[in-house]
Amino acid sequence: MAIRFADCTLDTGARRFLRAGQEMHLPPKAFELLMLLVESRPRAVSKAELLDRIWPGVFVSDASLAKVVSKIREAIGHSDDAPILRTVHGYGYAFAAPVEDDEPRVDRAQPQRPALCWLFCGAREFPLYDGEHIVGREPGAAIYLDSPKVSRRHARFLVSGVSATLEDLGSKNGSFVRGVRIAAPTPLQSGDHARIGPFTLIFRVGTYSGTTQTEAR
């Protein structure tokens, strides 16, 4: 998906960043951090969350995070008068520029019908609305699972009403449904267990009121 802001284009699929039509180099961690902030907009993301999402399991200082932010600002042409990447003092950072992308965004002001399919993973629950839901370690994944045994784009759930399938996206460790590694899109039934890395995801059909904390996209 191509995301455009100011005179920049962030192509998340091809992992390319362009400014004024010219390709710019962003180090891998800087690219991932920019993707995460763009996907999280307009929410301010705490330093703790950024460190946990971009450097899972690795100690990284706030100074190192600040250096990566500085590289992003240099690449995007940051201006203090009209900041694209805003510092939230004592907390973290937020992406502040208007954005256009290749996919229509949901009008959050309009009421959305209840999800008819859900995934449960421990204390977390994920509503599955119609469409595609990517599972993986990639920042911005609809179902973010933080483990080195999970690929960046590991699998996807395709949902239509009360019907859903799970498809592995060529992950290293595979995806499993009912204990069997899947080789093709596999239909799911309510109550099925899907295993991705060390995580067990329980698929349910029905409307739920949310007795546990809902995972935000």
XYZ file of C-alpha atoms in Angstrom:
217
model
C 0.000 0.000 0.000
C 1.308 3.461 -0.903
C 0.809 6.139 1.751
C 1.340 9.769 0.739
C 1.978 12.783 2.952
C 3.544 16.197 2.228
C 5.786 15.436 -0.788
C 6.585 11.916 0.441
C 5.394 8.414 -0.477
C 5.763 5.463 1.866
C 5.243 2.173 0.023
C 4.776 -0.392 2.783
C 4.494 -3.375 0.432
C 7.642 -2.658 -1.583
C 9.403 -1.146 1.456
C 10.328 2.019 -0.470
C 10.351 5.642 0.642
C 10.292 8.513 -1.861
C 10.453 12.256 -1.406
C 9.573 14.553 -4.303
C 9.650 11.453 -6.529
C 13.219 10.547 -5.546
C 13.907 7.341 -3.654
C 15.427 8.001 -0.249
C 17.325 5.535 1.902
C 15.887 4.773 5.317
C 17.638 2.247 7.578
C 15.411 -0.778 8.322
C 14.576 0.293 11.886
C 13.790 3.834 10.745
C 11.468 2.456 8.037
C 9.691 0.211 10.565
C 9.352 3.051 13.060
C 7.891 5.377 10.442
C 5.420 2.674 9.343
C 4.330 2.115 12.935
C 3.773 5.817 13.604
C 1.863 6.274 10.340
C -0.336 3.242 11.021
C -0.984 4.439 14.595
C -1.966 7.982 13.629
C -3.250 10.164 15.188
C -2.482 8.296 18.400
C 0.701 9.268 20.221
C 2.865 6.184 20.735
C 4.870 5.899 23.932
C 8.614 5.366 23.898
C 8.111 2.093 25.760
C 5.768 0.767 23.056
C 8.087 1.908 20.255
C 11.068 0.178 21.854
C 9.063 -2.995 22.444
C 7.629 -3.112 18.905
C 10.741 -2.141 16.919
C 13.411 -3.792 19.075
C 11.603 -6.749 20.706
C 13.666 -8.470 23.362
C 16.623 -6.077 22.936
C 17.665 -3.311 25.333
C 17.756 -0.013 23.450
C 18.198 3.375 25.099
C 16.012 6.426 24.575
C 19.031 8.066 22.942
C 19.121 5.361 20.257
C 15.409 5.850 19.625
C 15.976 9.605 19.295
C 18.699 8.978 16.685
C 16.327 6.878 14.580
C 13.641 9.560 14.853
C 16.230 12.126 13.730
C 17.004 10.043 10.625
C 13.294 9.878 9.785
C 12.889 13.625 10.208
C 15.861 14.291 7.968
C 14.409 12.024 5.265
C 10.880 13.461 5.369
C 11.936 17.115 5.552
C 10.704 17.812 9.069
C 10.040 21.444 10.012
C 9.444 22.718 13.536
C 6.917 25.182 12.101
C 4.813 22.378 10.578
C 5.978 19.126 12.208
C 5.248 15.849 10.478
C 6.658 13.773 13.326
C 5.588 15.387 16.568
C 7.444 14.952 19.859
C 5.113 14.348 22.789
C 7.406 15.512 25.580
C 7.855 13.050 28.397
C 5.887 10.381 26.495
C 6.789 9.544 22.897
C 5.983 10.529 19.312
C 2.988 10.994 17.025
C 2.567 11.273 13.247
C 0.870 14.616 12.604
C 0.640 15.117 8.808
C -2.491 14.611 6.667
C -2.278 11.323 4.770
C -3.648 9.871 1.547
C -3.450 6.150 0.837
C -4.452 3.663 -1.840
C -7.117 2.025 0.308
C -10.326 3.693 1.480
C -10.250 4.431 5.195
C -13.179 3.565 7.425
C -15.225 6.600 8.394
C -14.817 6.311 12.153
C -17.597 8.818 12.722
C -20.094 6.328 11.294
C -21.306 3.442 13.473
C -19.800 0.101 12.480
C -21.835 -3.073 12.675
C -20.755 -5.537 15.344
C -18.095 -8.037 14.344
C -19.542 -11.470 13.623
C -16.213 -13.303 13.961
C -13.602 -13.018 16.709
C -10.196 -14.340 17.651
C -9.183 -14.901 21.255
C -5.531 -15.144 22.286
C -5.050 -15.356 26.032
C -6.446 -12.127 27.523
C -6.628 -10.407 24.132
C -9.496 -10.432 21.692
C -9.541 -9.351 18.054
C -12.777 -8.453 16.221
C -12.706 -9.765 12.643
C -14.661 -7.471 10.324
C -15.164 -8.322 6.653
C -11.915 -8.270 4.697
C -8.267 -9.159 5.223
C -6.505 -9.312 8.592
C -2.732 -9.774 8.462
C -1.066 -11.684 11.291
C 2.602 -11.105 12.047
C 5.397 -9.061 13.603
C 5.177 -6.265 11.034
C 4.325 -2.907 12.617
C 0.755 -2.106 11.762
C -0.321 -5.754 11.387
C -3.995 -6.150 12.273
C -3.071 -9.017 14.593
C 0.347 -8.188 15.998
C 2.135 -11.169 17.589
C 5.503 -10.380 19.112
C 7.742 -13.441 18.891
C 10.845 -14.320 16.839
C 8.979 -17.490 15.824
C 6.363 -15.371 14.025
C 7.202 -14.007 10.555
C 6.698 -10.329 9.760
C 3.752 -11.223 7.488
C 2.993 -14.696 8.742
C -0.604 -15.402 7.746
C -3.917 -13.759 7.016
C -7.530 -14.253 7.937
C -10.055 -13.547 5.178
C -13.505 -12.816 6.555
C -16.931 -12.469 4.941
C -19.836 -12.319 7.348
C -19.641 -15.424 9.523
C -17.246 -17.219 7.152
C -13.481 -17.063 7.580
C -10.395 -18.781 6.204
C -6.785 -18.803 7.367
C -3.978 -18.682 4.794
C -0.270 -19.010 5.509
C 1.841 -16.388 3.707
C 4.948 -18.501 3.224
C 6.061 -18.214 6.841
C 9.135 -20.067 8.034
C 7.399 -21.942 10.846
C 4.010 -22.439 9.215
C 0.434 -21.974 10.410
C -1.680 -24.698 11.968
C -5.424 -25.321 12.193
C -6.740 -28.077 14.449
C -3.136 -29.206 14.940
C -2.396 -29.657 11.227
C -0.008 -27.443 9.246
C -1.980 -25.834 6.434
C -0.805 -25.645 2.816
C -3.790 -23.767 1.348
C -6.490 -21.371 2.557
C -8.365 -23.322 5.203
C -11.992 -22.669 6.249
C -12.522 -22.157 9.957
C -15.358 -23.346 12.165
C -16.380 -21.736 15.415
C -14.195 -23.132 18.185
C -11.253 -24.006 15.928
C -7.755 -23.475 17.331
C -5.146 -21.905 15.048
C -1.491 -21.939 16.080
C 0.961 -19.318 14.852
C 4.400 -19.505 16.419
C 3.895 -19.941 20.186
C 0.423 -18.369 20.068
C -2.903 -20.200 20.046
C -5.759 -18.238 18.488
C -9.310 -19.446 19.144
C -11.806 -18.601 16.401
C -15.392 -17.883 17.406
C -18.509 -16.876 15.500
C -20.932 -14.570 17.286
C -21.168 -11.081 18.783
C -19.293 -10.408 21.998
C -19.526 -7.519 24.428
C -15.821 -7.432 25.186
C -15.124 -8.848 28.625
C -11.377 -8.470 28.102
C -9.282 -5.705 26.644
C -9.753 -5.392 22.885
C -6.555 -5.178 20.830
C -6.486 -1.802 19.057
C -5.390 -1.593 15.425
